[in-house]
CSV table of C-alpha atoms in Angstrom, one decimal:
chain,number,residue,atom,x,y,z
A,162,MET,CA,-3.2,29.0,0.9
A,163,LEU,CA,0.0,28.9,-1.2
A,164,ARG,CA,0.4,31.4,-3.9
A,165,SER,CA,3.1,31.7,-6.6
A,166,THR,CA,3.3,33.9,-9.6
A,167,ASN,CA,1.7,31.1,-11.7
A,168,GLY,CA,-0.7,29.3,-9.5
A,169,ILE,CA,-2.6,28.7,-6.2
A,170,ALA,CA,-2.8,25.7,-3.9
A,171,GLY,CA,-4.7,25.1,-0.7
A,172,VAL,CA,-2.8,23.0,1.9
A,173,VAL,CA,-2.4,22.4,5.6
A,174,ILE,CA,1.0,23.4,6.7
A,175,GLN,CA,2.7,21.3,9.4
A,176,GLY,CA,5.6,22.6,11.4
A,177,VAL,CA,8.1,19.8,12.1
A,178,LEU,CA,11.5,19.7,13.8
A,179,PRO,CA,14.2,19.4,11.1
A,180,THR,CA,15.7,16.5,13.1
A,181,ASP,CA,12.5,14.5,12.9
A,182,THR,CA,13.5,11.4,11.1
A,183,MET,CA,10.0,9.9,11.4
A,184,THR,CA,8.2,12.4,9.1
A,185,LEU,CA,7.2,10.5,6.0
A,186,ALA,CA,7.6,13.4,3.7
A,187,PHE,CA,11.2,13.8,4.7
A,188,LYS,CA,11.9,10.2,3.7
A,189,LYS,CA,10.1,10.7,0.3
A,190,ILE,CA,11.8,13.9,-0.9
A,191,ILE,CA,12.3,13.5,-4.7
A,192,GLU,CA,13.9,16.9,-5.3
A,193,GLY,CA,15.8,19.2,-3.0
A,194,ARG,CA,16.1,18.7,0.7
A,195,ALA,CA,14.2,19.1,4.0
A,196,PRO,CA,13.7,22.6,5.6
A,197,THR,CA,16.2,23.7,8.2
A,198,ASN,CA,16.3,26.3,11.0
A,199,ASP,CA,19.4,28.0,9.7
A,200,PRO,CA,19.5,31.5,11.2
A,201,LYS,CA,21.3,32.8,8.1
A,202,ASP,CA,18.2,32.3,6.1
A,203,SER,CA,16.0,35.4,6.2
A,204,ILE,CA,13.2,33.6,4.5
A,205,PRO,CA,11.7,30.4,6.1
A,206,GLU,CA,11.9,27.2,4.1
A,207,ILE,CA,9.1,24.9,3.0
A,208,ILE,CA,8.6,21.6,1.1
A,209,VAL,CA,5.6,20.9,-1.0
A,210,SER,CA,4.2,17.8,-2.7
A,211,LYS,CA,4.8,17.0,-6.3
A,212,GLY,CA,1.1,17.8,-7.1
A,213,SER,CA,1.2,21.2,-5.3
A,214,ALA,CA,4.4,22.1,-7.1
A,215,LYS,CA,2.7,21.4,-10.4
A,216,GLU,CA,-0.3,23.5,-9.4
A,217,LEU,CA,1.9,26.3,-8.3
A,218,GLN,CA,4.3,25.9,-11.3
A,219,THR,CA,7.1,26.5,-8.9
A,220,ALA,CA,10.6,24.9,-8.5
A,221,ILE,CA,13.4,24.5,-6.0
A,222,GLY,CA,14.8,27.9,-4.8
A,223,ARG,CA,11.7,29.9,-5.8
A,224,ASN,CA,9.7,31.9,-3.2
A,225,ILE,CA,6.0,31.5,-2.6
A,226,THR,CA,3.5,33.5,-0.5
A,227,VAL,CA,1.5,31.8,2.3
A,228,PHE,CA,-1.9,33.2,3.3
A,229,ARG,CA,-3.2,32.0,6.6
A,230,PHE,CA,-6.9,32.3,6.8
A,231,ILE,CA,-8.6,32.9,10.1
A,232,GLU,CA,-12.1,34.1,11.0
A,233,GLY,CA,-12.6,37.7,12.1
A,234,ILE,CA,-10.0,39.5,9.9
A,235,GLN,CA,-11.5,43.0,9.5
A,236,SER,CA,-8.6,45.2,8.3
A,237,ARG,CA,-5.8,45.2,5.8
A,238,GLU,CA,-3.3,45.4,8.7
A,239,GLU,CA,-4.7,42.2,10.2
A,240,LEU,CA,-4.5,40.5,6.8
A,241,LEU,CA,-0.9,41.4,6.3
A,242,LYS,CA,0.0,39.9,9.7
A,243,ASN,CA,-1.1,36.5,8.3
A,244,ILE,CA,0.9,36.6,5.1
A,245,ALA,CA,4.5,35.3,4.9
A,246,ARG,CA,7.1,34.5,2.3
A,247,PHE,CA,8.6,31.0,2.1
A,248,LYS,CA,11.3,29.5,0.0
A,249,VAL,CA,10.6,26.1,-1.7
A,250,VAL,CA,13.6,23.9,-0.8
A,251,GLY,CA,12.1,20.5,-1.5
A,252,VAL,CA,9.4,18.5,-3.3
A,253,PHE,CA,8.1,15.2,-1.8
A,254,GLU,CA,6.0,12.4,-3.1
A,255,THR,CA,4.8,9.5,-0.9
A,256,GLY,CA,2.8,7.8,-3.7
A,257,MET,CA,-0.6,8.9,-2.3
A,258,ALA,CA,-1.6,12.0,-4.2
A,259,GLU,CA,-4.7,12.7,-2.2
A,260,TYR,CA,-2.7,12.7,1.0
A,261,ASP,CA,0.3,14.6,-0.4
A,262,ASN,CA,-1.6,17.4,-2.0
A,263,ASN,CA,-3.2,18.4,1.3
A,264,LEU,CA,0.0,19.0,3.1
A,265,ALA,CA,3.1,21.1,3.1
A,266,TYR,CA,5.9,21.0,5.7
A,267,THR,CA,8.1,23.7,7.2
A,268,THR,CA,10.1,24.0,10.4
A,269,LEU,CA,8.3,24.2,13.7
A,270,THR,CA,9.8,27.6,14.3
A,271,ALA,CA,8.5,29.0,11.0
A,272,ALA,CA,5.0,27.5,11.7
A,273,GLN,CA,5.0,29.1,15.2
A,274,ASP,CA,6.0,32.5,13.7
A,275,LEU,CA,3.2,32.2,11.1
A,276,ARG,CA,0.6,31.6,13.8
A,277,LYS,CA,2.2,34.1,16.2
A,278,MET,CA,2.8,31.4,18.8
A,279,ALA,CA,5.2,31.3,21.7
A,280,PRO,CA,8.4,29.2,21.3
A,281,LEU,CA,7.0,26.3,23.3
A,282,GLU,CA,3.4,26.5,22.0
A,283,VAL,CA,2.0,24.0,19.5
A,284,SER,CA,-1.4,23.3,18.1
A,285,GLY,CA,-1.3,19.5,18.2
A,286,TYR,CA,0.8,16.4,18.4
A,287,ARG,CA,1.2,13.6,15.9
A,288,PHE,CA,1.9,10.0,17.1
A,289,LEU,CA,3.3,7.2,14.9
A,290,VAL,CA,2.5,3.7,16.0
A,291,ASP,CA,4.3,0.4,15.4
A,292,ASP,CA,1.2,-1.6,14.5
A,293,LEU,CA,-1.4,0.0,12.2
A,294,ASN,CA,-4.1,-2.3,13.5
A,295,LYS,CA,-3.8,-0.7,17.0
A,296,VAL,CA,-4.5,2.9,15.7
A,297,LYS,CA,-8.2,2.8,16.6
A,298,GLU,CA,-7.6,1.2,20.0
A,299,ILE,CA,-5.0,3.9,20.9
A,300,CYS,CA,-7.3,6.7,19.8
A,301,ASN,CA,-10.1,5.3,22.0
A,302,GLU,CA,-7.7,5.2,25.0
A,303,LEU,CA,-6.6,8.8,24.4
A,304,LYS,CA,-10.2,10.0,24.2
A,305,LEU,CA,-10.7,8.7,27.7
A,306,TYR,CA,-8.0,11.0,29.1
A,307,LEU,CA,-8.4,14.0,26.7
A,308,HIS,CA,-11.5,16.1,26.9
A,309,TYR,CA,-12.7,19.4,25.4
A,310,PRO,CA,-11.1,21.5,24.0
A,311,TYR,CA,-8.8,18.6,23.0
A,312,PHE,CA,-9.8,16.0,20.5
A,313,VAL,CA,-8.2,12.9,18.9
A,314,GLN,CA,-8.2,12.0,15.2
A,315,SER,CA,-6.7,9.0,13.6
A,316,VAL,CA,-5.5,8.9,10.0
A,317,TYR,CA,-8.7,7.0,9.2
A,318,ASP,CA,-10.8,9.9,10.4
A,319,ILE,CA,-8.8,12.5,8.5
A,320,TYR,CA,-8.7,10.6,5.2
A,321,PRO,CA,-11.7,8.3,5.2
A,322,THR,CA,-12.0,8.3,1.4
A,323,ILE,CA,-8.5,6.9,0.8
A,324,PHE,CA,-8.9,4.0,3.3
A,325,GLY,CA,-12.4,3.3,2.2
A,326,TRP,CA,-11.1,2.9,-1.4
A,327,ILE,CA,-8.2,0.6,-0.2
A,328,GLU,CA,-10.7,-1.6,1.7
A,329,LEU,CA,-12.9,-1.8,-1.3
A,330,GLN,CA,-9.9,-3.0,-3.4
A,331,LYS,CA,-9.2,-5.8,-0.9
A,332,LYS,CA,-12.6,-7.4,-1.2
A,333,PRO,CA,-12.3,-8.9,-4.7
A,334,ILE,CA,-8.8,-10.3,-4.0
A,335,PRO,CA,-10.0,-13.6,-2.4
A,336,ILE,CA,-12.4,-14.1,-5.3
A,337,ILE,CA,-9.7,-13.5,-7.9
A,338,LEU,CA,-7.2,-15.8,-6.0
A,339,GLY,CA,-10.0,-18.4,-5.7
A,340,LEU,CA,-10.7,-18.4,-9.4
A,341,ILE,CA,-7.0,-18.7,-10.2
A,342,ILE,CA,-6.7,-21.7,-7.8
A,343,ILE,CA,-9.8,-23.3,-9.3
A,344,VAL,CA,-8.3,-23.0,-12.8
A,345,ALA,CA,-5.1,-24.5,-11.6
A,346,ALA,CA,-7.1,-27.4,-10.1
A,347,PHE,CA,-8.8,-28.1,-13.4
A,348,ASN,CA,-5.4,-28.0,-15.1
A,349,VAL,CA,-4.2,-30.7,-12.7
A,350,ILE,CA,-7.3,-32.8,-13.3
A,351,SER,CA,-6.9,-32.5,-17.1
A,352,THR,CA,-3.2,-33.3,-16.9
A,353,LEU,CA,-3.8,-36.4,-14.9
A,354,LEU,CA,-6.7,-37.5,-17.0
A,355,ILE,CA,-4.5,-37.3,-20.1
A,356,LEU,CA,-1.9,-39.2,-18.1
A,357,VAL,CA,-4.5,-41.9,-17.2
A,358,ILE,CA,-5.4,-42.3,-20.8
A,359,GLU,CA,-1.8,-42.5,-21.9
A,360,LYS,CA,-1.0,-45.1,-19.1
A,361,THR,CA,-4.1,-47.2,-19.5
A,362,ARG,CA,-2.2,-50.2,-20.8
A,363,GLN,CA,0.4,-49.9,-18.0
A,364,VAL,CA,-2.4,-49.7,-15.4
A,365,GLY,CA,-3.9,-52.9,-16.9
A,366,VAL,CA,-0.5,-54.6,-16.6
A,367,LEU,CA,-0.1,-53.6,-13.0
A,368,LYS,CA,-3.6,-54.8,-12.1
A,369,SER,CA,-3.0,-58.1,-13.9
A,370,LEU,CA,0.1,-58.5,-11.8
A,371,GLY,CA,-1.9,-58.0,-8.7
A,372,ALA,CA,-1.6,-54.3,-7.9
A,373,ALA,CA,-4.3,-53.1,-5.5
A,374,ASP,CA,-6.6,-50.2,-6.2
A,375,GLY,CA,-4.9,-48.3,-3.3
A,376,SER,CA,-1.5,-48.6,-5.0
A,377,ILE,CA,-2.9,-47.3,-8.3
A,378,LEU,CA,-4.6,-44.4,-6.4
A,379,SER,CA,-1.4,-43.4,-4.6
A,380,ILE,CA,0.6,-43.3,-7.8
A,381,PHE,CA,-1.7,-40.8,-9.5
A,382,VAL,CA,-2.3,-38.8,-6.3
A,383,SER,CA,1.5,-38.5,-5.8
A,384,GLU,CA,1.8,-37.4,-9.4
A,385,GLY,CA,-0.8,-34.7,-8.8
A,386,ALA,CA,1.0,-33.6,-5.6
A,387,TYR,CA,4.3,-33.4,-7.5
A,388,ILE,CA,2.7,-31.2,-10.2
A,389,ALA,CA,1.2,-29.0,-7.4
A,390,VAL,CA,4.4,-28.6,-5.4
A,391,LEU,CA,6.4,-27.8,-8.5
A,392,GLY,CA,3.8,-25.2,-9.6
A,393,ILE,CA,3.7,-23.7,-6.1
A,394,ILE,CA,7.5,-23.4,-5.9
A,395,PHE,CA,7.9,-21.7,-9.3
A,396,GLY,CA,4.8,-19.6,-8.8
A,397,ASN,CA,5.9,-18.3,-5.4
A,398,ALA,CA,9.4,-17.5,-6.8
A,399,LEU,CA,7.9,-15.6,-9.8
A,400,ALA,CA,5.4,-13.8,-7.5
A,401,PHE,CA,8.1,-12.7,-5.1
A,402,ILE,CA,10.4,-11.4,-7.9
A,403,LEU,CA,7.5,-9.4,-9.5
A,404,CYS,CA,6.4,-8.0,-6.1
A,405,TRP,CA,9.9,-7.0,-5.1
A,406,LEU,CA,10.5,-5.3,-8.5
A,407,GLN,CA,7.2,-3.4,-8.2
A,408,LEU,CA,8.0,-2.5,-4.6
A,409,HIS,CA,11.3,-0.9,-5.5
A,410,TYR,CA,10.9,0.3,-9.1
A,411,HIS,CA,7.1,0.9,-9.5
A,412,PHE,CA,6.7,-0.6,-12.9
A,413,PHE,CA,2.9,-0.6,-12.7
A,414,LYS,CA,1.8,3.0,-12.6
A,415,LEU,CA,-1.6,4.4,-11.6
A,416,ARG,CA,-3.2,7.8,-12.3
A,417,SER,CA,-2.9,9.4,-8.8
A,418,GLU,CA,-5.8,11.8,-9.5
A,419,ILE,CA,-8.1,8.8,-9.9
A,420,TYR,CA,-6.7,6.1,-7.7
A,421,PHE,CA,-5.3,8.2,-4.9
A,422,MET,CA,-1.8,6.7,-5.4
A,423,SER,CA,0.8,6.8,-8.2
A,424,ALA,CA,1.8,3.1,-8.2
A,425,VAL,CA,0.3,-0.2,-7.3
A,426,PRO,CA,1.0,-0.7,-3.6
A,427,ILE,CA,2.8,-3.9,-2.6
A,428,SER,CA,3.2,-5.5,0.8
A,429,ILE,CA,5.3,-8.7,0.9
A,430,GLU,CA,4.1,-10.9,3.8
A,431,TRP,CA,5.4,-14.4,4.1
A,432,GLN,CA,2.2,-15.4,5.9
A,433,HIS,CA,0.2,-14.7,2.7
A,434,TYR,CA,2.6,-16.9,0.7
A,435,VAL,CA,2.2,-19.8,3.2
A,436,ILE,CA,-1.6,-19.6,3.4
A,437,VAL,CA,-2.2,-19.4,-0.3
A,438,SER,CA,0.3,-22.2,-1.0
A,439,LEU,CA,-1.3,-24.5,1.6
A,440,ILE,CA,-4.8,-23.8,0.2
A,441,ALA,CA,-3.6,-24.4,-3.4
A,442,LEU,CA,-1.9,-27.6,-2.4
A,443,ALA,CA,-4.9,-28.9,-0.6
A,444,ILE,CA,-7.3,-28.1,-3.5
A,445,THR,CA,-5.0,-29.6,-6.2
A,446,ILE,CA,-4.3,-32.8,-4.3
A,447,THR,CA,-8.1,-33.2,-3.7
A,448,SER,CA,-8.6,-32.6,-7.4
A,449,ALA,CA,-6.1,-35.3,-8.2
A,450,LEU,CA,-8.3,-37.8,-6.5
A,451,ILE,CA,-10.8,-37.6,-9.4
A,452,PRO,CA,-8.6,-38.9,-12.2
A,453,ALA,CA,-6.9,-41.3,-9.7
A,454,ARG,CA,-10.3,-42.8,-8.9
A,455,ILE,CA,-11.0,-43.2,-12.6
A,456,ALA,CA,-7.6,-45.0,-13.0
A,457,THR,CA,-8.6,-47.5,-10.3
A,458,LYS,CA,-11.8,-48.4,-12.2
A,459,ILE,CA,-9.8,-49.7,-15.2
A,460,THR,CA,-10.1,-53.4,-15.6
A,461,PRO,CA,-7.1,-55.4,-16.9
A,462,VAL,CA,-9.0,-56.9,-19.9
A,463,ASN,CA,-10.2,-53.5,-21.1
A,464,ALA,CA,-6.8,-51.9,-20.4
A,465,LEU,CA,-5.0,-54.5,-22.5
A,466,LYS,CA,-7.5,-54.0,-25.4
A,467,PHE,CA,-7.0,-50.2,-25.2
A,468,GLY,CA,-5.2,-48.6,-28.1
C-alpha cells in the first residue's frame, strides 16, 4: 500500500533492473525519469501511474511510504520492518488505466530490500514474447516443466476483464464494416441507375448500330468498377491518415475509468486494408451488374422515344 500525506493507493510493486529497456512503463514515462540504483540516494526511487499519482496527490520529488502487507504480523516491530520510504521520480501512463493503476515500479535492489531478500533472490520472472498469439501456447509449455510451488500466469489470466472487454469490442466490427460496404454498394447501384437513365438514348443508338448486350453490360460494369476503385483508393488513404494521427496524437479520448484505456486503440495492419478492399470491390462490382442488366434490356425503339 502506498501512502502519502494526502492519499492512499494499493498496488503491486515490481522490482526491475534500471537497464531493462523492455519494461513498458519505462517507455511510457510522461513525467520524470526511471528509477536508478545510484548509491548516493539514501531513499530508494519509485515510479507510479498517472492514476495512482492522482489518488496520492503526489508529484515528482516527493516521498511516499510503502506498507508491505504479509500474514502473521503480530507486533509493532514486525510491522515497522515492512515499512519503507520511497521517492517518486517518475509518472507513467501506458493508456490502460486498469493495468497502470495496479502497478508501481522500483529497482530490483529496492524491491529485494523491501522483501528482505538475498541479492540473487527473486519472487518471479516476466517474459515478453514476439507474437501475442503464442502467449497461451508458451504458458502451456512452461506448465509442463514447472510444478508446485511454481506456477505460470499469462497476462490474460492476470487481467481477464481488460481482454474480455477488448474481445467484446471486436465482435461488432465486422457487422459495422458490412453495413458500410452494403451502403456503398447501394450508392453504386443508384449512381449507375441514374447513369442508365441519362444514357438511355445513347444506349438505344448503340443497339441500333448493332452493339451486343455483352458490350453494353461491360460498359456499365466497368463504370461501376471505376467508381469502386476510385472510392477504395481515396477511402484507404483517408483511413490511413486518420489512423496514423490517432495512433500518434490520440485525438479520440476515452474515459479510462470506464473503458480501461485513455484513447481509442489503433493497430495499422496492411492485411486488413487488403481484405476489406477486396471484399468491397467484389460487392460493388457485383452490385453494378444490376443496373448493367437493366441497360441491356433497353430496346432501340423505346430508347429513341425516351425523353
